[in-house]
Amino acid sequence: RKRGEMDGNKELMAFADKLEKATIDTIESGKMTKDLALITSIENPTVLNSEGFIKAVREELDKNL
């Protein structure tokens, strides 16, 4: 987002905002990596490896594009 602000690139800022929302929504839905699962208060989180987490974020992002 900051790069978009510095360049005056509104499309990049909008994409960064959507990516951030998709990431937060993915975590709040219970899908996360092990490091987050160890500190979350969400019961029974789905623990994903890095690739699985990125794919889950992409699925969430695709819903919002």
Short mmCIF file of N, CA, C and O in Angstrom, two decimals:
data_model
loop_
_atom_site.label_atom_id
_atom_site.label_comp_id
_atom_site.label_asym_id
_atom_site.label_seq_id
_atom_site.Cartn_x
_atom_site.Cartn_y
_atom_site.Cartn_z
N ARG A 1 0.82 -1.19 0.00
CA ARG A 1 0.00 0.00 0.00
C ARG A 1 0.87 1.25 0.00
O ARG A 1 0.58 2.21 -0.69
N LYS A 2 1.92 1.20 0.79
CA LYS A 2 2.78 2.38 0.90
C LYS A 2 3.41 2.73 -0.46
O LYS A 2 3.50 3.90 -0.81
N ARG A 3 3.81 1.71 -1.22
CA ARG A 3 4.38 1.97 -2.54
C ARG A 3 3.35 2.67 -3.42
O ARG A 3 3.67 3.61 -4.16
N GLY A 4 2.11 2.25 -3.34
CA GLY A 4 1.04 2.90 -4.09
C GLY A 4 0.84 4.34 -3.67
O GLY A 4 0.62 5.22 -4.51
N GLU A 5 0.92 4.59 -2.37
CA GLU A 5 0.79 5.97 -1.88
C GLU A 5 1.94 6.83 -2.39
O GLU A 5 1.72 7.96 -2.83
N MET A 6 3.15 6.29 -2.34
CA MET A 6 4.31 7.05 -2.76
C MET A 6 4.28 7.36 -4.26
O MET A 6 4.72 8.43 -4.69
N ASP A 7 3.73 6.42 -5.04
CA ASP A 7 3.67 6.60 -6.49
C ASP A 7 2.37 7.24 -6.96
O ASP A 7 2.20 7.49 -8.14
N GLY A 8 1.42 7.43 -6.04
CA GLY A 8 0.12 7.93 -6.44
C GLY A 8 -0.67 6.92 -7.26
O GLY A 8 -1.47 7.29 -8.11
N ASN A 9 -0.42 5.64 -7.01
CA ASN A 9 -1.04 4.56 -7.77
C ASN A 9 -2.25 4.03 -7.00
O ASN A 9 -2.14 3.17 -6.13
N LYS A 10 -3.41 4.55 -7.34
CA LYS A 10 -4.64 4.19 -6.63
C LYS A 10 -5.01 2.72 -6.83
O LYS A 10 -5.56 2.10 -5.93
N GLU A 11 -4.72 2.17 -8.01
CA GLU A 11 -5.04 0.76 -8.26
C GLU A 11 -4.22 -0.15 -7.36
O GLU A 11 -4.72 -1.14 -6.83
N LEU A 12 -2.95 0.18 -7.17
CA LEU A 12 -2.09 -0.61 -6.28
C LEU A 12 -2.56 -0.50 -4.84
O LEU A 12 -2.60 -1.50 -4.11
N MET A 13 -2.95 0.68 -4.42
CA MET A 13 -3.46 0.86 -3.06
C MET A 13 -4.74 0.05 -2.85
O MET A 13 -4.91 -0.59 -1.81
N ALA A 14 -5.62 0.06 -3.84
CA ALA A 14 -6.87 -0.70 -3.73
C ALA A 14 -6.58 -2.20 -3.65
O ALA A 14 -7.18 -2.92 -2.84
N PHE A 15 -5.63 -2.68 -4.47
CA PHE A 15 -5.28 -4.10 -4.43
C PHE A 15 -4.68 -4.45 -3.07
O PHE A 15 -5.03 -5.49 -2.49
N ALA A 16 -3.80 -3.62 -2.54
CA ALA A 16 -3.19 -3.88 -1.24
C ALA A 16 -4.26 -3.95 -0.15
O ALA A 16 -4.19 -4.81 0.73
N ASP A 17 -5.24 -3.08 -0.21
CA ASP A 17 -6.33 -3.10 0.77
C ASP A 17 -7.13 -4.39 0.66
O ASP A 17 -7.49 -5.00 1.67
N LYS A 18 -7.40 -4.83 -0.57
CA LYS A 18 -8.16 -6.08 -0.76
C LYS A 18 -7.35 -7.28 -0.30
O LYS A 18 -7.90 -8.22 0.29
N LEU A 19 -6.04 -7.27 -0.55
CA LEU A 19 -5.18 -8.36 -0.11
C LEU A 19 -5.12 -8.43 1.41
O LEU A 19 -5.20 -9.51 2.00
N GLU A 20 -5.02 -7.28 2.06
CA GLU A 20 -5.01 -7.25 3.52
C GLU A 20 -6.32 -7.80 4.08
O GLU A 20 -6.33 -8.61 5.01
N LYS A 21 -7.44 -7.39 3.50
CA LYS A 21 -8.75 -7.88 3.97
C LYS A 21 -8.87 -9.38 3.77
O LYS A 21 -9.35 -10.10 4.65
N ALA A 22 -8.43 -9.87 2.62
CA ALA A 22 -8.50 -11.30 2.34
C ALA A 22 -7.65 -12.09 3.33
O ALA A 22 -8.05 -13.16 3.79
N THR A 23 -6.49 -11.57 3.67
CA THR A 23 -5.61 -12.24 4.62
C THR A 23 -6.26 -12.30 6.00
O THR A 23 -6.28 -13.35 6.65
N ILE A 24 -6.78 -11.18 6.45
CA ILE A 24 -7.44 -11.13 7.76
C ILE A 24 -8.67 -12.04 7.78
O ILE A 24 -8.89 -12.80 8.73
N ASP A 25 -9.47 -12.00 6.72
CA ASP A 25 -10.67 -12.85 6.65
C ASP A 25 -10.30 -14.33 6.68
O ASP A 25 -11.00 -15.15 7.29
N THR A 26 -9.20 -14.69 6.01
CA THR A 26 -8.75 -16.08 6.00
C THR A 26 -8.38 -16.52 7.41
O THR A 26 -8.79 -17.59 7.87
N ILE A 27 -7.63 -15.70 8.11
CA ILE A 27 -7.23 -16.03 9.48
C ILE A 27 -8.43 -16.09 10.40
O ILE A 27 -8.58 -17.02 11.20
N GLU A 28 -9.33 -15.12 10.27
CA GLU A 28 -10.52 -15.10 11.13
C GLU A 28 -11.45 -16.28 10.86
O GLU A 28 -12.23 -16.65 11.73
N SER A 29 -11.35 -16.86 9.65
CA SER A 29 -12.18 -18.03 9.35
C SER A 29 -11.58 -19.30 9.95
O SER A 29 -12.18 -20.38 9.87
N GLY A 30 -10.37 -19.18 10.53
CA GLY A 30 -9.74 -20.32 11.19
C GLY A 30 -8.64 -20.98 10.39
O GLY A 30 -8.06 -21.97 10.85
N LYS A 31 -8.33 -20.48 9.22
CA LYS A 31 -7.26 -21.04 8.39
C LYS A 31 -6.00 -20.22 8.60
O LYS A 31 -6.00 -19.01 8.37
N MET A 32 -4.94 -20.89 9.07
CA MET A 32 -3.71 -20.14 9.38
C MET A 32 -2.52 -21.08 9.43
O MET A 32 -2.68 -22.30 9.43
N THR A 33 -1.34 -20.48 9.49
CA THR A 33 -0.12 -21.25 9.64
C THR A 33 0.07 -21.64 11.10
O THR A 33 -0.60 -21.09 11.99
N LYS A 34 0.96 -22.58 11.34
CA LYS A 34 1.14 -23.12 12.68
C LYS A 34 1.54 -22.05 13.70
O LYS A 34 1.08 -22.07 14.84
N ASP A 35 2.39 -21.11 13.29
CA ASP A 35 2.83 -20.08 14.24
C ASP A 35 1.65 -19.25 14.73
O ASP A 35 1.59 -18.89 15.91
N LEU A 36 0.69 -18.97 13.86
CA LEU A 36 -0.50 -18.23 14.28
C LEU A 36 -1.44 -19.12 15.09
O LEU A 36 -2.07 -18.66 16.04
N ALA A 37 -1.53 -20.39 14.71
CA ALA A 37 -2.42 -21.32 15.41
C ALA A 37 -2.00 -21.48 16.88
O ALA A 37 -2.85 -21.68 17.74
N LEU A 38 -0.71 -21.36 17.13
CA LEU A 38 -0.22 -21.52 18.51
C LEU A 38 -0.62 -20.35 19.42
O LEU A 38 -0.64 -20.51 20.64
N ILE A 39 -0.94 -19.20 18.83
CA ILE A 39 -1.26 -18.03 19.66
C ILE A 39 -2.70 -17.54 19.51
O ILE A 39 -3.08 -16.57 20.13
N THR A 40 -3.48 -18.22 18.70
CA THR A 40 -4.85 -17.76 18.46
C THR A 40 -5.80 -18.18 19.57
O THR A 40 -5.55 -19.16 20.28
N SER A 41 -6.87 -17.45 19.68
CA SER A 41 -7.94 -17.83 20.61
C SER A 41 -9.06 -18.56 19.87
O SER A 41 -10.03 -18.98 20.48
N ILE A 42 -8.92 -18.70 18.56
CA ILE A 42 -9.90 -19.42 17.75
C ILE A 42 -9.79 -20.91 18.07
O ILE A 42 -8.69 -21.47 18.06
N GLU A 43 -10.91 -21.54 18.32
CA GLU A 43 -10.91 -22.97 18.64
C GLU A 43 -10.78 -23.80 17.38
O GLU A 43 -11.40 -23.52 16.36
N ASN A 44 -9.97 -24.83 17.45
CA ASN A 44 -9.77 -25.80 16.37
C ASN A 44 -9.42 -25.15 15.03
O ASN A 44 -10.11 -25.38 14.03
N PRO A 45 -8.37 -24.35 14.97
CA PRO A 45 -8.00 -23.74 13.70
C PRO A 45 -7.51 -24.79 12.71
O PRO A 45 -7.02 -25.86 13.11
N THR A 46 -7.65 -24.51 11.44
CA THR A 46 -7.10 -25.35 10.40
C THR A 46 -5.67 -24.89 10.15
O THR A 46 -5.45 -23.76 9.73
N VAL A 47 -4.72 -25.76 10.45
CA VAL A 47 -3.30 -25.41 10.31
C VAL A 47 -2.85 -25.77 8.90
O VAL A 47 -2.98 -26.91 8.46
N LEU A 48 -2.34 -24.78 8.21
CA LEU A 48 -1.87 -24.94 6.84
C LEU A 48 -0.38 -24.65 6.75
O LEU A 48 0.14 -23.86 7.53
N ASN A 49 0.28 -25.28 5.78
CA ASN A 49 1.66 -24.88 5.53
C ASN A 49 1.62 -23.57 4.76
O ASN A 49 0.54 -23.07 4.41
N SER A 50 2.77 -22.99 4.50
CA SER A 50 2.81 -21.67 3.85
C SER A 50 2.09 -21.66 2.51
O SER A 50 1.33 -20.74 2.20
N GLU A 51 2.35 -22.68 1.70
CA GLU A 51 1.70 -22.75 0.38
C GLU A 51 0.19 -22.85 0.52
O GLU A 51 -0.56 -22.18 -0.18
N GLY A 52 -0.27 -23.69 1.43
CA GLY A 52 -1.71 -23.84 1.65
C GLY A 52 -2.35 -22.55 2.13
O GLY A 52 -3.46 -22.20 1.73
N PHE A 53 -1.64 -21.83 2.99
CA PHE A 53 -2.16 -20.56 3.49
C PHE A 53 -2.27 -19.54 2.36
O PHE A 53 -3.28 -18.85 2.23
N ILE A 54 -1.25 -19.45 1.53
CA ILE A 54 -1.27 -18.51 0.41
C ILE A 54 -2.42 -18.86 -0.54
O ILE A 54 -3.13 -17.97 -1.03
N LYS A 55 -2.64 -20.14 -0.77
CA LYS A 55 -3.76 -20.55 -1.63
C LYS A 55 -5.10 -20.19 -1.00
O LYS A 55 -6.03 -19.77 -1.70
N ALA A 56 -5.21 -20.34 0.32
CA ALA A 56 -6.45 -19.97 1.01
C ALA A 56 -6.70 -18.47 0.92
O ALA A 56 -7.84 -18.03 0.71
N VAL A 57 -5.64 -17.68 1.05
CA VAL A 57 -5.77 -16.22 0.91
C VAL A 57 -6.20 -15.89 -0.52
O VAL A 57 -7.07 -15.05 -0.73
N ARG A 58 -5.62 -16.58 -1.49
CA ARG A 58 -5.99 -16.32 -2.88
C ARG A 58 -7.46 -16.63 -3.13
O ARG A 58 -8.16 -15.88 -3.82
N GLU A 59 -7.95 -17.74 -2.58
CA GLU A 59 -9.37 -18.07 -2.73
C GLU A 59 -10.25 -16.97 -2.14
O GLU A 59 -11.26 -16.58 -2.73
N GLU A 60 -9.87 -16.46 -0.99
CA GLU A 60 -10.63 -15.38 -0.35
C GLU A 60 -10.53 -14.11 -1.19
O GLU A 60 -11.52 -13.40 -1.37
N LEU A 61 -9.36 -13.83 -1.70
CA LEU A 61 -9.17 -12.65 -2.53
C LEU A 61 -10.01 -12.74 -3.81
O LEU A 61 -10.62 -11.74 -4.21
N ASP A 62 -10.08 -13.91 -4.41
CA ASP A 62 -10.87 -14.10 -5.62
C ASP A 62 -12.35 -13.80 -5.38
O ASP A 62 -13.05 -13.33 -6.28
N LYS A 63 -12.83 -14.05 -4.17
CA LYS A 63 -14.23 -13.75 -3.83
C LYS A 63 -14.50 -12.26 -3.84
O LYS A 63 -15.62 -11.82 -4.10
N ASN A 64 -13.47 -11.47 -3.55
CA ASN A 64 -13.65 -10.03 -3.39
C ASN A 64 -13.16 -9.19 -4.57
O ASN A 64 -13.18 -7.98 -4.49
N LEU A 65 -12.70 -9.85 -5.62
CA LEU A 65 -12.23 -9.06 -6.78
C LEU A 65 -13.29 -8.87 -7.81
O LEU A 65 -14.30 -9.10 -7.96
#
